[in-house]
Each structure stands twice: as C-alpha cells, then as structure tokens.
Coordinates of C-alpha atoms and ligand atoms in Angstrom, one line a residue:
M23 CA 15.6 -29.4 12.2
W24 CA 16.7 -30.8 15.5
V25 CA 14.3 -33.7 14.9
R26 CA 16.0 -34.4 11.7
R27 CA 19.4 -34.4 13.3
L28 CA 18.4 -36.8 16.1
F29 CA 16.7 -39.4 13.9
Q30 CA 17.8 -40.5 10.5
P31 CA 15.0 -39.7 8.1
S32 CA 15.2 -43.2 6.6
T33 CA 13.9 -44.6 9.8
L34 CA 11.1 -42.1 10.2
H35 CA 7.8 -41.3 8.6
W36 CA 6.6 -37.9 9.5
A37 CA 4.0 -35.4 8.6
W38 CA 3.2 -31.8 9.5
R39 CA -0.1 -30.8 10.9
T40 CA -0.7 -27.1 10.7
T41 CA -4.0 -26.6 12.3
A42 CA -4.2 -24.1 15.1
L43 CA -5.6 -25.7 18.2
N44 CA -6.6 -24.2 21.5
H45 CA -5.1 -26.4 24.2
P46 CA -6.4 -25.8 27.7
L47 CA -2.9 -24.9 28.8
G48 CA -1.9 -22.7 25.8
R49 CA -2.4 -22.3 22.1
H50 CA -0.5 -24.5 19.7
Q51 CA 0.0 -23.8 16.0
G52 CA 0.4 -27.4 14.9
G53 CA 2.6 -30.4 15.3
L54 CA 5.1 -32.8 13.8
R55 CA 4.0 -36.4 13.9
W56 CA 6.2 -39.3 13.0
T57 CA 6.3 -43.0 13.2
H58 CA 9.6 -44.7 14.1
S59 CA 10.3 -47.8 12.0
G60 CA 10.1 -49.6 15.3
G61 CA 6.4 -48.9 15.1
R62 CA 6.1 -46.3 17.8
S63 CA 4.6 -42.9 16.9
Y64 CA 5.5 -39.6 18.4
R65 CA 4.5 -36.0 18.0
A66 CA 6.2 -32.7 18.7
V67 CA 3.6 -30.1 19.5
I68 CA 4.6 -26.7 18.5
F69 CA 3.4 -23.9 20.8
D70 CA 3.6 -20.2 20.2
T71 CA 6.8 -20.0 22.1
G72 CA 8.6 -23.1 21.1
G73 CA 8.0 -26.9 20.8
V74 CA 7.6 -29.8 23.2
L75 CA 7.9 -33.5 22.3
V76 CA 5.3 -35.9 23.6
P77 CA 4.5 -39.6 22.8
S78 CA 1.4 -40.1 20.8
P79 CA -1.5 -41.8 22.6
G80 CA -1.9 -45.5 21.7
T81 CA 1.8 -46.1 21.1
V82 CA 3.2 -49.5 20.2
A83 CA 5.9 -51.0 22.4
V84 CA 9.5 -50.6 21.4
G85 CA 11.1 -53.9 20.3
Q86 CA 9.2 -54.7 17.2
A87 CA 11.9 -53.2 15.0
S88 CA 14.2 -55.6 13.3
S89 CA 17.5 -53.6 13.2
A90 CA 19.7 -52.7 16.2
T91 CA 19.9 -49.1 15.0
A92 CA 16.2 -48.8 14.9
Q93 CA 16.0 -50.2 18.5
Q94 CA 18.7 -47.8 19.6
S95 CA 17.0 -44.8 18.1
G96 CA 13.7 -46.0 19.4
K97 CA 15.0 -45.9 23.0
L98 CA 16.6 -42.5 22.4
T99 CA 13.3 -41.3 21.0
E100 CA 11.4 -42.6 24.0
S101 CA 13.8 -41.0 26.5
M102 CA 13.6 -37.7 24.6
A103 CA 9.8 -37.9 24.7
E104 CA 9.8 -38.5 28.4
L105 CA 12.3 -35.7 29.0
A106 CA 10.1 -33.3 26.9
W107 CA 7.0 -34.4 28.6
D108 CA 8.6 -33.8 32.0
F109 CA 9.7 -30.4 30.9
A110 CA 6.3 -29.6 29.5
T111 CA 4.4 -30.5 32.7
K112 CA 6.9 -29.0 35.1
E113 CA 8.2 -25.9 33.3
G114 CA 6.6 -25.4 29.9
F115 CA 3.1 -24.9 31.0
R116 CA 4.2 -22.6 33.8
V117 CA 5.7 -20.4 31.1
F118 CA 2.4 -20.2 29.2
K119 CA 0.5 -19.4 32.4
E120 CA 2.9 -16.5 33.2
M121 CA 2.9 -15.1 29.7
P122 CA 1.2 -11.7 29.3
A123 CA -1.9 -11.9 27.1
T124 CA -0.2 -10.2 24.1
K125 CA -1.4 -10.5 20.6
T126 CA 0.8 -12.5 18.3
L127 CA 2.6 -10.6 15.6
S128 CA 0.2 -11.2 12.8
R129 CA -1.7 -9.1 10.2
S130 CA -5.4 -9.6 10.3
Y131 CA -7.7 -7.8 8.0
H132 CA -10.8 -9.3 9.5
A133 CA -12.9 -8.6 12.6
W134 CA -10.6 -6.1 14.1
A135 CA -12.1 -4.4 17.1
G136 CA -10.5 -1.1 17.9
P137 CA -11.4 1.8 20.2
R138 CA -12.7 5.0 18.7
S139 CA -10.3 7.8 18.0
P140 CA -10.4 11.1 20.0
R141 CA -12.2 13.9 18.3
T142 CA -10.7 17.3 17.5
P143 CA -10.4 19.1 20.9
K144 CA -12.5 22.2 21.4
G145 CA -10.9 25.5 20.4
V146 CA -8.2 23.9 18.2
R147 CA -8.6 24.8 14.6
G148 CA -7.4 21.9 12.5
H149 CA -8.2 20.3 9.2
S150 CA -7.4 16.8 10.4
T151 CA -10.0 15.5 12.8
V152 CA -7.4 13.7 14.8
A153 CA -6.2 15.2 18.0
A154 CA -2.5 14.8 18.6
A155 CA -2.3 11.8 16.4
S156 CA 1.2 10.7 16.9
P157 CA 4.4 11.3 18.8
S158 CA 5.9 11.0 15.4
H159 CA 9.3 12.2 16.3
E160 CA 9.7 9.0 18.4
A161 CA 8.5 6.9 15.6
K162 CA 11.3 8.2 13.4
G163 CA 13.8 6.3 15.4
G164 CA 13.3 2.7 14.2
L165 CA 11.9 1.1 11.1
V166 CA 8.4 0.0 12.0
I167 CA 7.8 -3.1 9.8
S168 CA 4.3 -4.0 11.1
P169 CA 1.3 -2.2 12.5
E170 CA 2.0 -3.7 15.9
G171 CA 5.1 -1.6 16.1
L172 CA 3.3 1.7 15.6
S173 CA 3.0 4.2 18.5
P174 CA -0.3 3.6 20.5
A175 CA -1.9 6.7 18.9
V176 CA -1.1 5.7 15.3
R177 CA -2.0 2.0 16.0
K178 CA -5.4 3.2 17.2
L179 CA -5.9 5.1 13.9
Y180 CA -4.8 1.9 12.0
E181 CA -7.2 -0.2 13.9
Q182 CA -10.0 2.3 13.4
L183 CA -9.4 2.4 9.7
V184 CA -9.5 -1.4 9.4
Q185 CA -12.7 -1.4 11.4
F186 CA -14.3 1.4 9.4
I187 CA -13.4 -0.3 6.0
E188 CA -14.6 -3.7 7.1
Q189 CA -17.8 -2.6 8.7
K190 CA -18.9 0.4 6.6
V191 CA -17.2 0.2 3.2
Y192 CA -16.9 -3.5 2.2
P193 CA -20.7 -4.1 2.7
L194 CA -21.5 -1.2 0.4
E195 CA -19.0 -2.1 -2.3
P196 CA -21.5 -3.9 -4.6
E197 CA -23.8 -0.9 -4.5
L198 CA -21.0 1.5 -5.1
Q199 CA -19.9 -0.6 -8.0
R200 CA -23.5 -0.5 -9.4
H201 CA -23.4 3.3 -9.1
Q202 CA -20.1 3.4 -11.1
A203 CA -21.8 1.5 -13.9
S204 CA -25.0 3.5 -13.9
A205 CA -26.1 6.5 -16.0
N206 CA -25.6 8.6 -12.8
R207 CA -21.9 7.7 -12.5
W208 CA -20.6 11.2 -13.2
S209 CA -22.3 12.4 -10.1
P210 CA -20.8 11.4 -6.7
S211 CA -22.6 8.6 -5.0
P212 CA -24.6 9.8 -2.0
L213 CA -23.3 6.8 -0.1
I214 CA -19.7 8.0 -0.5
E215 CA -20.7 11.5 0.6
D216 CA -22.3 10.0 3.7
L217 CA -19.3 7.9 4.5
K218 CA -17.0 11.0 4.1
E219 CA -19.0 12.7 6.9
K220 CA -18.7 9.6 9.1
A221 CA -15.0 9.3 8.5
K222 CA -14.5 13.0 9.3
A223 CA -16.5 12.6 12.5
E224 CA -14.3 9.6 13.5
G225 CA -11.1 11.5 13.0
L226 CA -10.1 9.5 9.9
W227 CA -9.5 12.6 7.7
N228 CA -6.5 14.2 6.0
L229 CA -4.2 11.7 7.5
F230 CA -1.7 11.9 4.6
L231 CA -0.1 15.3 5.2
P232 CA 3.3 14.5 6.5
L233 CA 5.0 15.8 9.6
E234 CA 7.8 17.4 7.6
T235 CA 5.4 19.4 5.4
D236 CA 3.2 20.3 8.3
P237 CA 5.4 20.3 11.4
E238 CA 2.8 22.1 13.5
K239 CA 0.1 19.7 12.5
K240 CA -2.0 22.7 11.4
Y241 CA -3.6 20.9 8.5
G242 CA -3.2 17.2 8.9
A243 CA -2.4 14.4 11.3
G244 CA 1.3 14.9 11.2
L245 CA 2.3 11.3 10.6
T246 CA 5.8 10.2 9.4
N247 CA 6.1 8.6 6.0
V248 CA 6.4 5.2 7.6
E249 CA 3.3 5.7 9.8
Y250 CA 1.2 6.9 6.9
A251 CA 2.5 4.1 4.7
H252 CA 0.8 1.5 7.0
L253 CA -2.5 3.4 6.9
C254 CA -2.2 3.9 3.2
E255 CA -2.0 0.1 2.7
V256 CA -5.3 -0.3 4.6
M257 CA -6.9 2.3 2.3
G258 CA -5.7 0.3 -0.7
M259 CA -7.9 -2.6 0.5
S260 CA -11.0 -1.0 -1.1
L261 CA -11.1 1.0 -4.3
Y262 CA -13.4 3.5 -2.6
A263 CA -11.5 4.1 0.6
S264 CA -9.0 6.9 -0.3
E265 CA -11.8 9.2 -1.4
I266 CA -13.8 8.5 1.8
F267 CA -10.9 9.6 4.0
N268 CA -10.0 12.6 1.8
C269 CA -6.7 10.9 0.9
S270 CA -7.2 10.5 -2.8
V271 CA -5.2 11.3 -5.9
P272 CA -4.6 14.0 -7.2
D273 CA -6.0 16.0 -4.3
M274 CA -3.4 14.8 -1.8
G275 CA -0.7 16.2 -4.2
T276 CA -2.5 19.5 -4.7
M277 CA -3.0 20.0 -0.9
E278 CA 0.6 19.2 -0.1
I279 CA 1.9 21.6 -2.8
L280 CA -0.4 24.4 -1.4
V281 CA 0.7 23.7 2.2
R282 CA 4.4 23.8 1.2
Y283 CA 4.4 26.6 -1.4
G284 CA 1.1 28.3 -1.4
T285 CA 0.7 32.0 -0.4
E286 CA -1.8 32.8 2.3
E287 CA -4.3 33.9 -0.4
Q288 CA -3.9 30.7 -2.4
K289 CA -4.3 28.7 0.8
A290 CA -7.5 30.5 1.8
R291 CA -9.0 30.2 -1.6
W292 CA -8.1 26.6 -2.5
L293 CA -6.4 24.7 0.4
V294 CA -9.2 25.2 2.9
P295 CA -12.1 23.8 0.8
L296 CA -9.8 20.9 -0.4
L297 CA -9.0 20.0 3.2
E298 CA -12.6 20.2 4.1
G299 CA -13.5 17.9 1.2
R300 CA -15.8 20.5 -0.4
I301 CA -14.0 20.7 -3.7
H302 CA -11.7 18.5 -5.9
S303 CA -8.7 19.3 -8.1
C304 CA -6.9 17.9 -11.1
F305 CA -3.3 18.0 -12.4
A306 CA -2.6 18.7 -16.0
M307 CA 1.0 17.9 -16.9
T308 CA 1.0 15.2 -19.6
D309 CA 0.9 16.7 -23.1
R310 CA -0.9 14.8 -25.8
K311 CA 1.9 15.2 -28.4
V312 CA 5.1 14.6 -26.6
A313 CA 6.7 11.8 -24.5
S314 CA 5.7 13.1 -21.1
S315 CA 7.6 10.6 -19.0
D316 CA 10.4 13.1 -19.6
A317 CA 8.5 16.1 -18.2
S318 CA 11.1 18.5 -19.6
N319 CA 9.5 17.8 -23.1
I320 CA 6.3 19.4 -22.1
E321 CA 5.4 22.1 -24.7
A322 CA 2.2 23.7 -23.3
S323 CA 2.9 27.4 -23.1
I324 CA 2.4 29.9 -20.3
K325 CA 3.0 33.5 -21.5
E326 CA 3.1 36.7 -19.5
E327 CA 0.7 39.4 -20.7
D328 CA -0.2 42.5 -18.9
N329 CA -0.8 41.4 -15.3
S330 CA -1.9 37.8 -16.3
Y331 CA -0.6 34.6 -17.6
V332 CA -2.1 33.2 -20.8
I333 CA -2.0 29.5 -21.2
N334 CA -2.3 27.3 -24.3
G335 CA -1.9 23.5 -24.3
H336 CA -3.3 20.2 -25.3
K337 CA -3.3 17.9 -22.3
W338 CA -4.6 14.4 -21.7
W339 CA -5.0 11.9 -18.9
T340 CA -5.9 14.7 -16.6
S341 CA -7.3 12.7 -13.7
G342 CA -10.3 13.9 -11.7
I343 CA -11.2 16.7 -14.1
L344 CA -14.7 15.3 -14.8
H345 CA -15.8 15.4 -11.2
P346 CA -18.6 18.0 -10.8
H347 CA -16.8 19.3 -7.7
C348 CA -13.4 19.8 -9.6
K349 CA -12.8 23.5 -9.2
L350 CA -9.1 23.8 -9.6
C351 CA -6.5 22.6 -12.1
V352 CA -2.8 22.6 -11.4
F353 CA -1.3 23.3 -14.8
M354 CA 2.3 22.7 -15.9
G355 CA 3.7 24.4 -18.9
K356 CA 6.7 26.4 -20.2
T357 CA 7.2 30.0 -19.2
D358 CA 10.7 30.3 -20.6
P359 CA 11.8 28.0 -23.4
Q360 CA 15.3 29.6 -23.4
A361 CA 16.1 28.9 -19.7
P362 CA 18.2 25.9 -18.6
R363 CA 16.2 22.6 -19.3
H364 CA 14.8 22.2 -15.8
Q365 CA 14.0 25.9 -15.3
Q366 CA 11.7 26.3 -18.3
Q367 CA 8.6 25.0 -16.6
S368 CA 6.1 26.6 -14.2
M369 CA 3.0 25.5 -12.3
L370 CA -0.1 27.6 -12.2
L371 CA -3.4 27.5 -10.3
V372 CA -6.2 27.6 -12.9
P373 CA -9.8 27.9 -11.7
M374 CA -11.8 25.4 -13.7
D375 CA -14.5 28.0 -14.6
S376 CA -11.9 30.0 -16.5
P377 CA -13.0 30.6 -20.1
G378 CA -11.1 28.6 -22.8
I379 CA -11.0 25.1 -21.0
T380 CA -12.7 22.4 -23.2
V381 CA -12.9 18.8 -22.2
I382 CA -12.6 17.0 -25.5
R383 CA -13.5 13.4 -24.3
P384 CA -13.2 11.1 -21.3
L385 CA -10.6 8.4 -21.5
S386 CA -10.6 4.9 -20.1
V387 CA -8.1 2.3 -18.9
F388 CA -9.0 -1.3 -20.1
G389 CA -12.5 0.2 -20.4
L390 CA -12.5 1.5 -16.8
E391 CA -13.6 5.2 -16.8
D392 CA -13.2 5.7 -13.0
P393 CA -16.2 8.0 -12.5
P394 CA -17.0 10.5 -11.2
G395 CA -13.5 11.9 -11.5
G396 CA -12.4 10.1 -14.6
F397 CA -9.6 11.1 -16.9
A398 CA -9.9 13.3 -19.9
E399 CA -8.3 14.9 -22.9
V400 CA -8.5 18.7 -22.5
Q401 CA -7.8 21.7 -24.6
F402 CA -6.6 25.0 -22.9
K403 CA -7.0 27.9 -25.4
D404 CA -6.0 31.4 -24.4
V405 CA -6.9 30.7 -20.8
R406 CA -6.1 33.8 -18.7
V407 CA -5.3 33.7 -15.0
P408 CA -3.9 36.5 -12.7
K409 CA -0.2 36.5 -12.2
E410 CA -0.5 35.8 -8.5
N411 CA -1.8 32.3 -9.4
I412 CA 1.7 31.0 -10.1
I413 CA 3.1 28.6 -7.5
L414 CA 6.4 29.5 -6.0
G415 CA 7.5 31.5 -9.0
P416 CA 8.4 31.1 -12.7
G417 CA 10.6 28.2 -13.7
R418 CA 10.1 26.3 -10.5
A419 CA 7.8 23.4 -11.5
F420 CA 10.5 20.8 -11.2
E421 CA 11.5 21.9 -7.8
I422 CA 7.8 21.7 -6.7
A423 CA 7.3 18.3 -8.4
Q424 CA 10.5 16.9 -6.7
G425 CA 9.3 17.7 -3.3
R426 CA 6.1 15.7 -3.8
L427 CA 7.3 12.9 -6.0
G428 CA 8.9 10.6 -3.4
R429 CA 5.9 10.6 -1.2
A430 CA 3.5 10.0 -4.0
R431 CA 5.5 7.0 -4.9
I432 CA 5.3 5.6 -1.3
H433 CA 1.5 6.2 -1.4
N434 CA 1.1 4.5 -4.7
S435 CA 3.2 1.6 -3.7
M436 CA 1.4 1.0 -0.4
R437 CA -2.0 1.3 -2.0
L438 CA -0.9 -1.4 -4.5
I439 CA 0.2 -3.5 -1.5
G440 CA -3.3 -3.0 -0.1
Y441 CA -4.8 -4.2 -3.4
S442 CA -2.5 -7.2 -3.4
E443 CA -3.4 -8.2 0.2
R444 CA -7.1 -7.9 -0.6
A445 CA -6.6 -10.0 -3.8
L446 CA -4.8 -12.7 -1.9
A447 CA -7.4 -12.7 0.9
L448 CA -10.2 -13.1 -1.7
M449 CA -8.3 -15.8 -3.5
K450 CA -7.8 -17.8 -0.3
T451 CA -11.5 -17.7 0.6
R452 CA -12.5 -18.6 -3.0
V453 CA -10.2 -21.6 -3.3
M454 CA -11.3 -23.0 0.0
S455 CA -15.0 -22.9 -1.0
R456 CA -14.9 -24.4 -4.5
T457 CA -14.2 -28.0 -5.7
A458 CA -13.0 -29.1 -9.1
F459 CA -12.2 -32.6 -10.3
G460 CA -13.1 -34.1 -7.0
K461 CA -10.8 -31.9 -4.8
P462 CA -11.2 -28.5 -3.2
L463 CA -9.2 -26.0 -5.4
V464 CA -7.0 -25.3 -2.4
E465 CA -5.6 -28.8 -2.5
Q466 CA -4.3 -28.4 -6.0
G467 CA -0.5 -28.0 -5.9
T468 CA -0.3 -25.1 -8.3
I469 CA -2.8 -23.1 -6.3
L470 CA -0.9 -23.7 -3.1
A471 CA 2.3 -22.6 -4.9
D472 CA 0.5 -19.4 -6.1
I473 CA -0.6 -18.6 -2.6
A474 CA 2.9 -19.1 -1.2
R475 CA 4.5 -17.0 -4.0
S476 CA 2.1 -14.2 -3.5
R477 CA 2.6 -14.1 0.3
V478 CA 6.4 -14.0 -0.2
E479 CA 6.3 -11.3 -2.9
I480 CA 4.0 -9.1 -0.9
E481 CA 6.2 -9.3 2.2
Q482 CA 9.3 -8.5 0.2
A483 CA 7.7 -5.6 -1.6
R484 CA 6.3 -4.1 1.7
L485 CA 9.7 -4.3 3.4
L486 CA 11.3 -2.4 0.6
V487 CA 8.7 0.3 0.5
L488 CA 8.9 0.7 4.3
K489 CA 12.6 1.0 4.1
A490 CA 12.3 3.7 1.5
A491 CA 9.7 5.6 3.6
H492 CA 12.0 5.2 6.7
L493 CA 15.0 6.6 4.8
M494 CA 12.8 9.6 3.7
D495 CA 11.9 10.1 7.3
V496 CA 15.4 10.0 8.8
A497 CA 17.6 11.1 6.0
G498 CA 15.5 12.8 3.3
N499 CA 14.4 12.2 -0.2
K500 CA 17.9 12.3 -1.7
A501 CA 19.2 9.6 0.6
A502 CA 16.2 7.4 -0.4
A503 CA 16.6 7.9 -4.2
L504 CA 17.8 4.4 -5.0
E505 CA 15.0 2.8 -2.9
M506 CA 12.5 5.1 -4.5
A507 CA 13.5 3.9 -7.9
M508 CA 13.6 0.3 -6.7
I509 CA 10.0 0.4 -5.4
K510 CA 8.7 1.7 -8.7
M511 CA 10.4 -1.3 -10.4
V512 CA 9.2 -3.9 -7.8
V513 CA 5.8 -3.0 -6.5
P514 CA 3.6 -2.6 -9.6
S515 CA 5.0 -5.8 -11.1
M516 CA 4.5 -7.7 -7.9
A517 CA 0.9 -6.4 -7.6
N518 CA 0.2 -7.4 -11.2
Q519 CA 1.4 -10.9 -10.5
V520 CA -0.4 -11.4 -7.3
I521 CA -3.7 -10.0 -8.7
D522 CA -3.3 -12.0 -11.8
R523 CA -3.0 -15.2 -9.8
A524 CA -6.1 -14.3 -7.8
I525 CA -8.0 -13.6 -11.0
Q526 CA -6.9 -17.0 -12.3
A527 CA -8.1 -18.8 -9.2
F528 CA -11.4 -17.1 -9.5
G529 CA -12.0 -18.3 -13.0
A530 CA -14.4 -16.1 -15.1
A531 CA -15.7 -14.3 -12.0
G532 CA -12.2 -12.8 -11.5
L533 CA -12.5 -10.9 -14.7
S534 CA -16.0 -9.6 -14.0
S535 CA -16.9 -6.4 -12.1
D536 CA -18.5 -8.5 -9.3
Y537 CA -15.2 -8.5 -7.6
P538 CA -12.6 -5.7 -7.4
L539 CA -9.8 -7.9 -8.9
A540 CA -10.1 -6.7 -12.5
Q541 CA -10.0 -3.1 -11.4
F542 CA -7.1 -3.7 -9.1
F543 CA -5.3 -5.2 -12.1
G544 CA -6.0 -2.3 -14.3
W545 CA -4.8 0.3 -11.8
A546 CA -1.7 -1.7 -11.0
Q547 CA -0.9 -1.8 -14.7
T548 CA -1.1 2.0 -15.0
L549 CA 1.5 2.4 -12.3
R550 CA 3.9 0.3 -14.2
L551 CA 4.3 3.1 -16.7
G552 CA 7.5 5.0 -16.2
D553 CA 9.3 2.1 -14.6
D554 CA 12.6 3.2 -13.1
Q555 CA 14.7 0.2 -14.3
L556 CA 17.2 2.4 -16.1
K557 CA 17.6 4.7 -13.0
V558 CA 18.2 1.7 -10.7
A559 CA 20.8 0.3 -13.0
K560 CA 22.6 3.6 -13.4
M561 CA 22.7 4.2 -9.6
E562 CA 23.8 0.7 -8.9
L563 CA 26.7 1.0 -11.4
K564 CA 27.8 4.3 -9.8
N565 CA 27.8 2.6 -6.3
Q566 CA 31.3 1.7 -5.2
S567 CA 30.9 -1.9 -4.0
R568 CA 32.5 -2.9 -0.7
L569 CA 33.5 -6.2 -2.3
Q570 CA 35.4 -4.9 -5.2
E571 CA 37.1 -7.3 -7.6
P572 CA 40.8 -7.1 -7.1
A573 CA 42.5 -5.2 -9.9
A574 CA 43.7 -7.3 -12.8
R575 CA 47.2 -8.7 -12.2
R576 CA 49.8 -7.1 -14.3
V577 CA 51.7 -9.4 -16.5
Ligands
FAD610 C1 -4.7 6.1 -15.4 C2 -3.8 7.3 -15.7 C3 -3.9 8.4 -15.0 C4 -3.0 9.5 -15.2 N1 -3.2 10.7 -14.6 C5 -2.5 11.8 -15.0 C6 -2.8 13.0 -14.4 O1 -3.6 13.2 -13.5 N2 -2.1 14.1 -14.8 C7 -1.1 14.0 -15.8 O2 -0.5 15.0 -16.2 N3 -0.8 12.8 -16.4 C8 -1.5 11.7 -16.0 N4 -1.3 10.5 -16.6 C9 -0.3 10.3 -17.6 C10 1.0 9.7 -17.1 O3 1.7 10.5 -16.2 C11 1.9 9.5 -18.4 O4 1.2 8.5 -19.2 C12 3.3 9.0 -18.0 O5 4.0 10.1 -17.5 C13 4.0 8.5 -19.3 O6 4.0 9.5 -20.3 P1 3.6 9.1 -21.8 O7 2.3 8.5 -21.7 O8 3.7 10.4 -22.6 O9 4.6 8.0 -22.2 P2 6.0 8.3 -23.0 O10 6.8 9.4 -22.4 O11 5.7 8.4 -24.5 O12 6.7 6.9 -22.7 C14 6.3 5.7 -23.3 C15 7.0 4.5 -22.6 O13 8.4 4.7 -22.7 C16 9.0 4.4 -21.4 N5 10.3 5.1 -21.3 C17 10.5 6.4 -21.1 N6 11.8 6.6 -21.0 C18 12.4 5.4 -21.2 C19 13.8 5.0 -21.1 N7 14.8 5.9 -20.9 N8 14.0 3.7 -21.3 C20 13.0 2.8 -21.5 N9 11.7 3.2 -21.5 C21 11.4 4.5 -21.3 C22 8.0 5.0 -20.5 O14 8.2 4.4 -19.2 C23 6.7 4.6 -21.1 O15 6.3 3.3 -20.6 C24 -2.1 9.4 -16.3 C25 -1.9 8.2 -16.9 C26 -2.8 7.1 -16.7 C27 -2.7 5.9 -17.5

C-alpha cells in the first residue's frame, strides 16, 4: 500500500513475485518489482518480519523519462531505495540475526517431525495411554486458533498425530480401500487392528473424552473441547484415522454417556472393553416410519414387565451395527407416551446377543456401505433386557442426548474441516502436476480462484467452530447454543463446496475410489441433514441488537 501511495500507479509497472527464497541473511517470502516510467526498475523484498526496498541490479540511469513528474518521482524512488538499502544493511539484517529461531505460524500437514509422547506411567490405571496430557485448565483461558498456540503437552500430541497419520496411515490407504471393496470387507482389516495397537502404544488413544466429563482424567486424556478440536481435525485427514485412535462414531458417544451417567456395573461391563477397543457399539434412535429429525416423534416402545424392559421398534441407519465386534446397542424409545413431550423417551443398554434383534438389510450412502461397521435397518421384536440396563432413569433420554450433542457437533465439524484440508492439499498437488491446453492446470484462472475460495472458506469455518468449542469450555453448552447451530449450517456446506472443487480439478479420477474425495463428499453430505437454519434464524431474531433502529416517529 505504501508503495502505491508514494508513486502514482500510472507511472509504474509492477509485479508480485511470491516465491519463497532463502537469502543468506534471512528468509524472504517474495517481492514487489516495478519499473518506473523513467526506465529504472526497483524491487521491494518482503521478509518474514517486514519489507525492505532495494534497487534492482542492472538499473538504468534516471533522466530518460520525458515528464518532469516522472523525473521527480524517479529521484524520490532512488533516494527511498538508498534509504531502505542503508536500513537493510545497518539495521534490518541485524534484526534477522537476533531473531529466535521460531517457526512461522503456518499449518503444515507434511513432513512434521515431532517427539514421541510419554507412555502411561507405571502404577497409574488409565484408559488413555497419555500421561498428564494437558494443563487443560490453563488452555481454557484464551481461544487457541492454531495448533501453535496449544500447550506444549497438547502440541506434542498434535504433532505426533500428524506424524503417525502421514507415516503410518497414508501409505496404507490404497490397501485399506481395497479391503473395503473386497469380499472380506465385513471383517476388520488386520492392518487397522495392527495400527490400533501402535496408536495405543504411542499414547494416541481415547483422546476425545473431555475434561468436563472426566475431570480426574480417569478414562481419557482430559483435553478441553478446543484442544481436542485441533486433534480431531487431524483425524479427519484420513477416513481410517478415527477408528485407529479409538475416537470413532458412535463409540465416542457411547463411552461419554457411560462415563457421565453409567452405574459402576454398567461401566465395568461395557465402558472398560470399549475404552480398550475390544468391542464396538451402535446407537438406535432413528425410526423407519417417523420424521426422526424431531426425536420426540420416535415411536419405538419400551415397556416395563416383571423385572425387565421389553422393547419393540423398527429402526434404520443404525451405524456400526454390522461390525463383528459390535456387542452393545444404545436403544432409544418411549417408556411413557403420556408424559410431557420431552420426558416420554428413555435410553437402554441392549446386548447385541439378546434374542429378537434382526438385521433386515445393510444400507448405503451414494453406494458407500462403510464396512465393517456399516449402517442397517433393524427390527427389535420383544427384546427383553434387565431393568438395571436403563441409563440414568426412565424419561431421561433427552437430558442424556443434550449433554452429548454439542460435543458431537464440534467433532463432526472438525472432522469435516480435516476432510476439506486434505481435499485442498490433494487438489493443489494435482493441478500443479497436470497440463491441459498448453498450460499447467494451476495457471488457469478459475482453478486459482477455486483454491483461493476454498482456503478462505476453510479458515472462516474453522474459526467459527473453535469459537463454539471455546464457548463450551468457558461458559457451557447453553452459552454456545447459537454458535452450535451456526456451525451445523456452515461447516457441512463449506466441506461440500471445497471437496466438490477438488473433485472437479481431479477430473474423472476425483469421482473414483482411487482418492478419498468421493467418500469425503458423501460423508459431508450426510452431515447436512438436520441443518439448523431455522434455529439460527429464530435465535437471531430473539437477539436484542445493540444497534436498534430508532422507534418510528410519531406523526
Ligand atoms: C450415514 C448416516 C448415518 C446415520 N447414523 C445413525 C445412527 O447411528 N443412529 C441413528 O439413530 N440414526 C442415524 N442416522 C439417521 C439420522 O440421524 C437421521 O436421518 C436424521 O436425524 C434425520 O431424520 P430423518 O431421516 O427421519 O429425516 P426427517 O425427520 O424425515 O427430515 C427430513 C428433512 O427435513 C428436514 N427438516 C426437519 N425439520 C425441518 C424444519 N423445521 N424446517 C425445514 N426442514 C426441516 C430435515 O433436516 C431433513 O433434511 C444416520 C443417517 C445417515 C445418513
């Protein structure tokens, strides 16, 4: 800007160069080069910490210009250049030399080298394999908008995760994809099982359980919502990562419910094997026959008989139920149809080997079956479970769901941001390596615009999600209600657009299963269901604006 103010644009021809060069005296990101109409050319070299102005080598003498204004500004340019050069040699380079060798604030998803995490200390019984992961209470103070701002312990976890995914997961993705398309797809891949053991050994296990649910860090890493949000984004980079770190849906929800509301017996029977990754669970809420986005519609029945509950219902989209290790179903149904609307529903723990459970058929999303967990339509016919299998008590399903809902939304959103970052990274590599109509794809204007738009949209969405997570940390779910509704409106649509642009830039390959883009797109689309547009609008209308319109004048 200051260059523009000093010299009228009409007398200058200028161009940006954005290559990052390593100068012996510092690192500069690029430069502005211009030619004065007098014929002399100059360049401003932009360093990490600011800019310096230097005359270009091979300059032409001032005096060739025809107009007096041009000559005058030529002199001004030259004296500025000398001044800047003087500053650069005497002061500027001294500053670079004295600068601590800190990393610039940038996100890199490549070649991240991080130290190993500490293992669980001897004698401490925990289900997270991270020892004293985070001084989370400190992290609650400010909104951490980038991984660089995380506490050293959490940053270490972040870097370890990036390294693990880049070194151990990405290289196996083609093989994992082949397994998902093979006849063995309904059995877990041995490669995944092996990676789970490695993740556990490295302390990258059960990181999701939040500090507020598990203040003594008995079961998990005890991270704040903002801290885990950053890690969750990294797990979104690969479709296989969440399972590897025991942070997958719906098990995270089941574990959190059990930690919060489970009895000691329920915890011993179900929570422990889930935390250890020995079993999986599923969540059967959505009824086949009613609009389940309004969960108070759900008609599946839970009736008390003798010392048991008897359940009947026709569910579908029950995720994870086809996994051979799925041993537990969290079932939602009505215990009292006469009670107030939000106290009619209850949640029950149903062992999957109970008689009366029939999987009718697997379902798919755009043809994706998501094995080995999958989704299915399921019939529950006179399934009987002991009374002590109820969670929290009769009529309390909404209360239980509310406690978990906000966090699930943060996790879904950050995973989608991970998908979007990976899609954009793949897109950039692809368009730099292919040529069409005589030019590399990256030089086509529309592709550049797509890259720019994607970067801007990801950044905007991430900031909003982190704000929501931060509000949850410092003020609770209720205070974050508007942000929660907003992220559901913003993030899935953003992810759809970013992934769609990446698919477009890939051509036909983008739609194939050789790349994760088509799957990213499918999962992003599913999270658009139940968009909270109406809720956002209602809350906004209720909000008393600080900039109220003055009352209409009386006539
Ligand atoms: C991949 C996948 C996995 C799933 N996993 C599970 C699972 O594990 N367990 C489970 O129980 N369910 C699961 N579901 C089901 C999911 O929770 C439901 O599909 C969702 O709650 C919407 O319910 P519905 O399909 O009955 O849509 P409906 O309730 O029939 O709604 C139809 C559409 O109307 C919209 N709508 C609702 N209210 C309004 C309004 N006021 N204004 C405007 N539009 C509105 C909804 O957003 C929706 O898009 C899964 C679904 C998918 C696709």
